[in-house]
Short mmCIF file of C-alpha atoms in Angstrom, two decimals:
data_model
loop_
_atom_site.label_atom_id
_atom_site.label_comp_id
_atom_site.label_asym_id
_atom_site.label_seq_id
_atom_site.Cartn_x
_atom_site.Cartn_y
_atom_site.Cartn_z
CA MET A 1 -13.90 213.79 113.38
CA ASN A 2 -13.35 210.12 114.28
CA LYS A 3 -13.89 210.18 118.04
CA LYS A 4 -16.64 207.83 119.18
CA THR A 5 -19.95 209.29 120.27
CA VAL A 6 -21.34 208.81 123.78
CA VAL A 7 -23.60 206.02 122.50
CA GLU A 8 -20.71 204.35 120.66
CA ASN A 9 -18.52 204.56 123.76
CA ALA A 10 -21.24 202.93 125.84
CA LYS A 11 -21.44 200.06 123.37
CA VAL A 12 -17.66 199.70 123.32
CA TYR A 13 -17.52 199.62 127.12
CA GLY A 14 -20.23 197.00 127.36
CA LEU A 15 -18.76 194.75 124.70
CA LYS A 16 -15.27 194.97 126.17
CA LYS A 17 -16.79 193.70 129.42
CA VAL A 18 -18.35 190.83 127.52
CA ILE A 19 -14.97 189.87 126.05
CA THR A 20 -13.38 189.93 129.51
CA TYR A 21 -16.24 187.78 130.78
CA LEU A 22 -15.74 185.40 127.87
CA ASP A 23 -12.05 185.00 128.71
CA SER A 24 -12.90 183.74 132.19
CA ASP A 25 -14.53 180.55 130.90
CA PRO A 26 -14.53 180.30 127.09
CA ASP A 27 -15.89 176.75 126.93
CA ARG A 28 -18.99 177.80 128.80
CA ASN A 29 -19.32 181.36 127.57
CA ILE A 30 -18.47 181.24 123.84
CA PRO A 31 -22.14 180.69 122.86
CA LYS A 32 -23.25 183.51 125.19
CA ILE A 33 -21.26 186.16 123.35
CA ILE A 34 -23.61 185.71 120.38
CA ASN A 35 -26.50 186.89 122.55
CA TRP A 36 -24.55 190.00 123.50
CA ALA A 37 -23.67 190.76 119.88
CA GLU A 38 -27.33 190.40 118.95
CA LYS A 39 -28.34 192.77 121.77
CA TYR A 40 -26.03 195.53 120.53
CA ASP A 41 -26.89 195.08 116.84
CA LYS A 42 -30.13 197.03 117.20
CA ASN A 43 -30.35 197.86 113.48
CA GLY A 44 -30.05 194.21 112.46
CA MET A 45 -27.05 194.90 110.22
CA LEU A 46 -25.32 191.74 111.41
CA ASP A 47 -28.38 189.46 111.45
CA ASN A 48 -27.01 186.99 108.90
CA GLN A 49 -23.56 186.82 110.48
CA ILE A 50 -24.99 186.34 113.98
CA LYS A 51 -27.39 183.65 112.82
CA LYS A 52 -24.62 181.73 111.06
CA THR A 53 -22.20 182.12 113.96
CA ARG A 54 -24.81 180.86 116.42
CA GLU A 55 -25.43 177.86 114.20
CA VAL A 56 -21.80 176.81 113.73
CA LEU A 57 -20.81 177.31 117.37
CA SER A 58 -23.71 175.35 118.80
CA ASP A 59 -21.91 172.02 118.18
CA LYS A 60 -18.84 171.69 120.39
CA ASN A 61 -17.53 168.88 118.19
CA SER A 62 -17.64 170.93 115.01
CA ASN A 63 -14.55 172.21 113.23
CA TRP A 64 -15.81 175.78 113.75
CA TYR A 65 -16.02 175.35 117.50
CA GLN A 66 -12.57 173.76 117.55
CA LEU A 67 -11.17 176.69 115.53
CA THR A 68 -12.76 179.19 117.90
CA LYS A 69 -11.47 177.33 120.97
CA SER A 70 -7.97 177.22 119.45
CA LEU A 71 -7.88 181.01 119.66
CA TRP A 72 -7.65 180.56 123.43
CA ASN A 73 -5.21 177.67 123.33
CA ASP A 74 -2.87 178.94 120.60
CA ILE A 75 -2.98 182.76 120.75
CA ASP A 76 -1.42 185.11 123.30
CA ASP A 77 -4.14 186.34 125.70
CA GLY A 78 -3.40 190.03 125.22
CA VAL A 79 -3.26 189.76 121.44
CA ARG A 80 -6.51 187.80 121.28
CA LYS A 81 -8.32 190.26 123.54
CA LYS A 82 -7.13 193.30 121.56
CA LEU A 83 -8.04 191.74 118.21
CA PHE A 84 -11.47 190.68 119.50
CA GLU A 85 -12.14 194.20 120.74
CA ASN A 86 -11.01 195.83 117.51
CA PHE A 87 -12.58 193.35 115.10
CA ILE A 88 -15.86 192.51 116.82
CA VAL A 89 -16.56 195.81 118.57
CA ASN A 90 -14.93 198.54 116.46
CA ALA A 91 -14.85 197.11 112.93
CA SER A 92 -17.96 194.93 112.90
CA ILE A 93 -20.46 196.62 115.23
CA VAL A 94 -19.65 200.27 115.92
CA GLY A 95 -17.86 200.68 112.57
CA SER A 96 -20.60 199.04 110.49
CA GLN A 97 -23.26 201.29 111.97
CA ARG A 98 -21.14 204.39 111.36
CA GLN A 99 -20.45 203.24 107.77
CA GLU A 100 -24.15 202.87 107.08
CA LYS A 101 -24.80 206.36 108.39
CA SER A 102 -21.98 207.68 106.16
CA ARG A 103 -23.44 205.90 103.12
CA ILE A 104 -26.86 207.40 103.65
CA GLU A 105 -25.56 210.91 104.30
CA ASN A 106 -23.26 210.91 101.27
CA ASN A 107 -25.18 208.62 98.88
CA CYS A 108 -22.05 206.67 97.99
CA ASN A 109 -20.22 203.48 98.89
CA VAL A 110 -18.26 203.50 102.17
CA PRO A 111 -15.93 200.51 102.73
CA TRP A 112 -15.62 198.12 105.64
CA ALA A 113 -11.90 197.72 104.86
CA ILE A 114 -9.21 199.71 103.07
CA LEU A 115 -6.31 197.96 101.35
CA MET A 116 -3.26 200.16 100.80
CA ASP A 117 0.32 199.82 99.61
CA PRO A 118 2.88 201.51 101.87
CA THR A 119 5.49 200.86 99.18
CA SER A 120 5.86 199.43 95.69
CA ALA A 121 9.28 198.02 96.59
CA CYS A 122 9.70 194.30 97.08
CA ASN A 123 12.62 192.04 97.93
CA LEU A 124 11.29 189.29 95.62
CA LYS A 125 10.40 189.18 91.93
CA CYS A 126 7.55 186.72 91.54
CA THR A 127 6.57 185.34 88.15
CA GLY A 128 3.52 187.15 86.76
CA CYS A 129 3.29 189.72 89.58
CA TRP A 130 2.11 193.21 88.66
CA ALA A 131 4.00 195.05 91.44
CA ALA A 132 6.90 195.96 89.19
CA ASP A 133 4.51 197.74 86.80
CA TYR A 134 3.85 200.33 89.48
CA GLY A 135 7.58 201.03 89.67
CA ASN A 136 9.65 199.97 92.68
CA ARG A 137 10.41 203.38 94.19
CA MET A 138 6.97 204.62 95.18
CA ASN A 139 6.05 205.06 98.83
CA MET A 140 3.25 206.67 100.76
CA SER A 141 4.66 208.59 103.70
CA TYR A 142 3.78 207.75 107.28
CA GLU A 143 1.79 210.98 107.40
CA THR A 144 -0.24 209.99 104.33
CA LEU A 145 -0.99 206.51 105.69
CA ASP A 146 -1.96 208.02 109.03
CA ASN A 147 -4.27 210.52 107.32
CA ILE A 148 -6.01 207.77 105.34
CA ILE A 149 -6.72 205.90 108.56
CA GLU A 150 -7.97 209.05 110.28
CA GLN A 151 -10.34 209.73 107.40
CA GLY A 152 -11.44 206.10 107.29
CA LYS A 153 -12.26 205.93 110.99
CA ALA A 154 -14.37 209.07 110.72
CA LEU A 155 -16.47 207.17 108.15
CA GLY A 156 -16.56 203.97 110.23
CA THR A 157 -13.66 201.98 108.74
CA TYR A 158 -11.52 200.23 111.37
CA MET A 159 -10.06 197.43 109.22
CA TYR A 160 -6.83 198.15 107.27
CA LEU A 161 -4.95 195.78 105.03
CA TYR A 162 -1.51 196.25 103.48
CA SER A 163 -0.16 194.90 100.20
CA GLY A 164 2.59 196.05 97.88
CA GLY A 165 5.30 195.57 96.93
CA GLU A 166 6.29 193.95 100.18
CA PRO A 167 4.66 195.97 102.99
CA LEU A 168 7.16 194.82 105.64
CA VAL A 169 9.84 196.82 103.87
CA ARG A 170 8.11 199.61 105.87
CA LYS A 171 7.70 197.61 109.09
CA ASP A 172 8.80 200.45 111.40
CA ASP A 173 6.13 202.80 110.08
CA LEU A 174 3.50 200.07 110.15
CA LEU A 175 4.23 199.41 113.82
CA LYS A 176 3.94 203.14 114.57
CA LEU A 177 0.52 203.13 112.92
CA CYS A 178 -0.51 200.15 115.07
CA GLU A 179 0.48 202.14 118.15
CA LYS A 180 -1.34 205.31 117.17
CA HIS A 181 -4.45 203.54 115.92
CA SER A 182 -4.71 200.93 118.63
CA ASP A 183 -8.47 200.70 118.00
CA CYS A 184 -7.97 199.26 114.48
CA VAL A 185 -7.13 195.85 113.05
CA PHE A 186 -4.16 195.73 110.65
CA LEU A 187 -3.44 192.81 108.32
CA ALA A 188 -0.54 192.57 105.87
CA PHE A 189 -0.26 190.36 102.81
CA THR A 190 3.44 189.51 103.09
CA ASN A 191 5.98 187.13 101.58
CA ALA A 192 7.15 186.58 105.20
CA THR A 193 10.86 186.76 104.39
CA LEU A 194 11.23 189.85 106.61
CA ILE A 195 9.51 188.34 109.65
CA ASP A 196 12.14 187.78 112.35
CA GLU A 197 12.38 187.49 116.14
CA PRO A 198 12.50 191.26 116.86
CA PHE A 199 9.49 191.86 114.62
CA ALA A 200 7.55 189.07 116.32
CA GLU A 201 8.26 190.68 119.69
CA GLU A 202 6.92 193.97 118.34
CA LEU A 203 3.73 192.22 117.21
CA LEU A 204 3.28 190.91 120.74
CA ARG A 205 3.67 194.47 121.98
CA VAL A 206 1.24 196.27 119.64
CA LYS A 207 -1.21 193.34 119.53
CA ASN A 208 -3.30 194.51 116.54
CA PHE A 209 -1.27 193.37 113.50
CA VAL A 210 -1.84 190.04 111.71
CA PRO A 211 0.33 188.66 108.86
CA ALA A 212 -1.33 186.90 105.91
CA ILE A 213 1.58 184.94 104.47
CA SER A 214 1.71 184.40 100.71
CA VAL A 215 2.38 180.79 99.87
CA GLU A 216 1.79 178.98 96.59
CA GLY A 217 1.65 175.39 97.85
CA PHE A 218 4.60 173.37 99.06
CA GLU A 219 8.25 174.02 98.24
CA GLU A 220 8.13 173.22 94.52
CA GLU A 221 5.06 175.38 93.83
CA THR A 222 6.10 178.30 96.03
CA ASP A 223 9.67 178.48 94.80
CA PHE A 224 8.48 178.18 91.18
CA ARG A 225 6.79 181.61 91.39
CA ARG A 226 8.68 183.29 94.22
CA GLY A 227 12.25 182.06 93.88
CA LYS A 228 14.42 179.32 95.37
CA GLY A 229 14.49 179.29 99.16
CA THR A 230 11.27 181.26 99.61
CA TYR A 231 9.28 178.31 100.96
CA ALA A 232 11.97 177.60 103.54
CA ALA A 233 11.78 181.25 104.70
CA VAL A 234 7.99 181.06 104.83
CA THR A 235 7.92 177.93 106.98
CA GLU A 236 10.56 179.41 109.29
CA ALA A 237 8.38 182.51 109.76
CA MET A 238 5.34 180.34 110.47
CA GLU A 239 7.24 178.35 113.09
CA LEU A 240 8.34 181.58 114.78
CA LEU A 241 4.84 183.09 114.84
CA LYS A 242 3.32 179.87 116.15
CA ARG A 243 5.93 179.61 118.91
CA LYS A 244 5.26 183.22 119.93
CA LYS A 245 1.50 182.49 120.01
CA LEU A 246 0.83 185.11 117.34
CA PRO A 247 -2.12 184.74 114.95
CA PHE A 248 -1.45 184.49 111.23
CA GLY A 249 -3.07 183.20 108.10
CA ILE A 250 -2.10 182.35 104.55
CA SER A 251 -2.80 183.99 101.21
CA CYS A 252 -2.81 181.56 98.30
CA CYS A 253 -2.88 182.43 94.62
CA TYR A 254 -4.03 179.46 92.58
CA THR A 255 -2.89 179.07 88.98
CA ASN A 256 -3.08 176.28 86.46
CA LYS A 257 0.22 175.04 87.91
CA ASN A 258 -0.74 174.65 91.59
CA THR A 259 -4.54 174.51 91.99
CA GLU A 260 -4.68 170.81 92.73
CA ILE A 261 -2.03 171.21 95.45
CA ILE A 262 -3.56 174.30 97.09
CA GLY A 263 -7.00 172.70 97.07
CA SER A 264 -5.84 169.36 98.48
CA GLU A 265 -6.63 168.00 101.92
CA ILE A 266 -2.96 167.36 102.65
CA TYR A 267 -2.17 171.03 102.02
CA PHE A 268 -5.00 172.27 104.23
CA ASP A 269 -3.93 169.90 107.01
CA ASP A 270 -0.31 171.03 106.71
CA MET A 271 -1.16 174.72 106.93
CA ILE A 272 -3.38 174.09 109.97
CA ALA A 273 -0.59 172.11 111.61
CA LYS A 274 1.80 174.99 110.95
CA GLY A 275 -0.55 177.30 112.84
CA ALA A 276 -2.56 179.16 110.19
CA LYS A 277 -5.95 180.32 111.45
CA PHE A 278 -7.32 181.57 108.13
CA ALA A 279 -6.69 181.04 104.42
CA TRP A 280 -7.46 183.60 101.72
CA PHE A 281 -7.68 182.22 98.17
CA PHE A 282 -7.21 184.25 95.00
CA THR A 283 -7.16 183.09 91.42
CA TYR A 284 -4.33 184.42 89.27
CA MET A 285 -5.25 187.58 87.39
CA PRO A 286 -3.31 188.65 84.24
CA VAL A 287 -2.94 192.28 85.37
CA GLY A 288 -0.11 194.34 83.90
CA VAL A 289 1.70 194.18 80.57
CA ASP A 290 4.24 191.72 81.98
CA ALA A 291 1.54 189.39 83.29
CA ALA A 292 1.56 185.70 82.40
CA PRO A 293 -1.94 184.84 81.09
CA GLU A 294 -0.79 181.26 80.62
CA LEU A 295 -0.87 180.92 84.44
CA MET A 296 -4.63 181.57 84.65
CA ALA A 297 -6.58 178.73 86.24
CA THR A 298 -8.98 176.88 83.98
CA ALA A 299 -12.73 176.87 84.51
CA GLU A 300 -12.41 173.29 85.72
CA GLN A 301 -9.79 174.31 88.29
CA ARG A 302 -11.92 177.20 89.53
CA GLU A 303 -14.83 174.79 89.96
CA PHE A 304 -12.50 172.40 91.82
CA MET A 305 -11.64 175.18 94.30
CA PHE A 306 -15.32 176.05 94.63
CA HIS A 307 -16.09 172.53 95.84
CA GLN A 308 -12.93 172.00 97.90
CA VAL A 309 -13.22 175.20 99.92
CA ARG A 310 -16.85 174.48 100.76
CA LYS A 311 -16.07 170.91 101.70
CA PHE A 312 -13.26 171.91 104.03
CA ARG A 313 -15.36 174.65 105.63
CA ASP A 314 -17.42 171.83 107.09
CA SER A 315 -14.48 169.76 108.28
CA LYS A 316 -11.26 171.78 108.82
CA ALA A 317 -10.41 174.09 111.72
CA ILE A 318 -9.40 177.04 109.54
CA PHE A 319 -11.42 180.03 108.35
CA THR A 320 -11.42 180.26 104.54
CA LEU A 321 -12.28 182.99 102.05
CA ASP A 322 -12.32 182.60 98.28
CA PHE A 323 -12.16 186.08 96.77
CA TRP A 324 -14.11 185.14 93.62
CA ASN A 325 -16.05 181.99 94.41
CA ASP A 326 -17.61 183.40 97.58
CA GLY A 327 -19.54 186.08 95.71
CA GLU A 328 -22.83 184.42 96.63
CA TYR A 329 -22.26 185.23 100.32
CA VAL A 330 -21.69 188.95 99.76
CA ASN A 331 -24.06 189.56 96.83
CA GLY A 332 -21.39 189.88 94.17
CA CYS A 333 -18.42 192.21 93.83
CA ILE A 334 -17.25 193.91 97.05
CA ALA A 335 -14.89 196.40 95.37
CA GLY A 336 -15.33 200.06 94.50
CA GLY A 337 -15.80 200.91 98.16
CA ARG A 338 -18.85 198.68 98.60
CA ASN A 339 -16.85 196.67 101.14
CA TYR A 340 -13.28 197.52 100.24
CA LEU A 341 -11.00 199.51 97.93
CA HIS A 342 -7.28 199.81 97.14
CA ILE A 343 -4.86 202.74 97.37
CA ASN A 344 -1.55 202.12 95.63
CA ALA A 345 1.85 203.44 96.73
CA ASN A 346 1.45 206.46 94.45
CA GLY A 347 -1.75 207.40 96.27
CA ASP A 348 -4.09 206.43 93.42
CA ILE A 349 -7.46 205.38 94.84
CA GLU A 350 -8.48 202.27 92.88
CA PRO A 351 -11.70 200.25 93.14
CA CYS A 352 -9.82 196.98 93.59
CA ALA A 353 -6.30 195.60 93.92
CA PHE A 354 -6.79 194.00 90.49
CA ILE A 355 -8.23 197.07 88.74
CA HIS A 356 -5.35 199.49 88.12
CA TYR A 357 -7.38 202.49 87.01
CA SER A 358 -8.37 205.59 88.93
CA ASP A 359 -9.83 209.09 88.72
CA SER A 360 -8.71 210.17 92.22
CA ASN A 361 -5.49 210.43 94.19
CA ILE A 362 -5.25 210.66 97.98
CA HIS A 363 -2.83 213.58 97.66
CA GLU A 364 -5.51 215.56 95.80
CA HIS A 365 -8.81 214.12 97.01
CA SER A 366 -10.28 213.08 100.34
CA LEU A 367 -11.67 209.56 100.63
CA ILE A 368 -15.25 210.79 100.52
CA GLU A 369 -14.52 212.87 97.41
CA ALA A 370 -13.08 209.79 95.71
CA PHE A 371 -16.15 207.74 96.64
CA LYS A 372 -18.34 210.39 94.99
CA ASN A 373 -16.20 210.73 91.87
CA PRO A 374 -17.33 209.02 88.62
CA LEU A 375 -15.39 205.72 88.88
CA PHE A 376 -16.62 204.71 92.33
CA MET A 377 -20.13 205.92 91.52
CA GLN A 378 -20.07 203.72 88.42
CA TYR A 379 -19.31 200.78 90.69
CA LYS A 380 -22.14 201.72 93.05
CA GLU A 381 -24.65 202.12 90.24
CA ASN A 382 -23.70 198.88 88.46
CA GLN A 383 -23.19 196.46 91.37
CA PRO A 384 -23.86 193.59 91.29
CA PHE A 385 -22.36 193.06 87.86
CA ASN A 386 -24.21 189.80 87.33
CA THR A 387 -27.35 188.26 88.81
CA ASN A 388 -25.28 185.08 89.13
CA HIS A 389 -23.09 185.93 92.13
CA LEU A 390 -20.67 183.18 91.15
CA ARG A 391 -19.71 185.59 88.37
CA PRO A 392 -19.08 188.67 90.54
CA CYS A 393 -16.02 190.31 89.00
CA PRO A 394 -16.29 193.12 86.40
CA LEU A 395 -12.94 192.00 84.95
CA LEU A 396 -12.61 188.24 85.21
CA ASP A 397 -16.30 187.40 84.85
CA ASN A 398 -17.91 190.38 83.08
CA PRO A 399 -15.09 192.20 81.24
CA GLU A 400 -17.52 194.21 79.13
CA LYS A 401 -18.78 195.84 82.35
CA LEU A 402 -15.33 197.09 83.30
CA GLU A 403 -14.71 198.50 79.82
CA LYS A 404 -17.98 200.44 79.97
CA MET A 405 -17.40 201.82 83.50
CA LEU A 406 -13.93 203.07 82.64
CA LEU A 407 -15.18 204.67 79.44
CA VAL A 408 -18.02 206.46 81.26
CA SER A 409 -15.89 207.55 84.23
CA GLY A 410 -12.82 208.57 82.24
CA ALA A 411 -10.54 206.74 84.71
CA LYS A 412 -6.91 206.32 83.62
CA SER A 413 -4.34 203.55 84.04
CA THR A 414 -2.33 203.86 87.24
CA GLU A 415 0.55 201.65 86.16
CA MET A 416 3.59 203.92 86.13
CA LEU A 417 6.03 202.04 83.91
CA HIS A 418 3.76 200.41 81.34
CA THR A 419 0.20 201.73 81.13
CA GLU A 420 -2.29 199.09 80.07
CA ASN A 421 -5.22 199.79 77.79
CA VAL A 422 -8.43 198.43 79.34
CA GLN A 423 -9.37 196.67 76.10
CA HIS A 424 -6.05 194.83 76.22
CA LEU A 425 -6.58 193.85 79.85
CA CYS A 426 -10.16 192.69 79.33
CA GLY A 427 -9.16 190.83 76.20
CA LYS A 428 -6.89 188.61 78.31
CA CYS A 429 -9.90 187.61 80.44
CA LYS A 430 -12.52 187.14 77.72
CA THR A 431 -11.96 183.42 77.06
CA ALA A 432 -11.73 182.59 80.76
CA SER A 433 -14.94 184.55 81.35
CA GLU A 434 -16.83 182.67 78.65
CA LYS A 435 -15.68 179.26 79.84
CA TRP A 436 -16.46 180.01 83.48
CA ALA A 437 -19.92 181.34 82.60
CA ALA A 438 -21.15 177.88 81.60
CA LYS A 439 -19.78 176.27 84.78
CA ALA A 440 -21.10 179.08 86.97
CA GLU A 441 -24.63 178.80 85.59
CA GLN A 442 -24.76 175.11 86.52
CA LEU A 443 -23.37 175.77 90.01
CA TRP A 444 -25.70 178.74 90.58
CA LYS A 445 -28.79 176.68 89.82
CA VAL A 446 -27.77 174.29 92.60
CA SER A 447 -26.84 177.14 94.99
CA ILE A 448 -30.21 178.88 94.70
#
């Protein structure tokens, strides 16, 4: 049952009023919303987030304040209001409290967000991408996607992300899900080549869908991995979304070919000018038998991104997340349902988008059953995988941990065309892990 309780409905009503109040005079009232969030967070689950938000928004000249204010200047009023309601109220306050209750009752991880692949099909063939190893004909039906969301909301999960394949191959079904689940936030990692004027109009209508556009740098770097003409299509999509006052961000995979570009000030400034409100950084992972390990970033490049992202957080009006290097802020690995999980287009429930092994399938198991099955319980029992949270990942940073968990749980490869032995996968990460360990130890001593 995912209907809100009387208490939850009262909180939702009150916070929606706060958001309406905030819209009337954002310059004056932005700091006041923090007080309201604190009032409704009676269990203190958001203490750290509230404290940090209060700190960064107290200076009206700061980049954080300018980013926040830009959400009023640059984003459609209805879209902003809907996303605020769904993200702040449902996902972060009501949802977090329901998740915690679910965790205690079931003694297992319950995620804040669920990443799922509507399809394995893609209209591009990017160098080193694992999508093809799933096979390009798999799809989860609308009914299956809808059921996952229904189950998730019952547990407190109101944040849903799509990957693939190219999720916008299924744009009609995704829009239907936005309509039905108007209380959720939906984000899609997309190559943006299928974003057009009619789709943008639909985003203005549903109001709760945000694209995270995959881009590898400028034209040379993006077209190198994604094919000639891709960067031009990406920038055209960005121009359209910005003109329509629709929020979007970027998703950047850094390799040893493009790290210095992606981490440069000129690149950050260009993406901000194009309208991006957030940037999500991933390092290239050699997942799948057709992966290109030679593209893996060096330890020096990973350290470069560590410093650059932190520097720009203090000076650039864009919200940034570094999937690996931000482990210190979330106490290590967030996968395995601790904060998120991945469901591929075949329905296999995986601990992470980069860990293609499973012991549960959504067509045979409920979400809560999967969370209690051996693989996800191995994650729960072993997290964090390293006391140095700059080495959070059980694959890239602690490959011996992943090998052990898969052995104990009996999880199998989910790659349909070319199954990959876990020893083979971990072997590709061993050298990178060892080299990063030395860098990470030095950085961790400074961090703590």
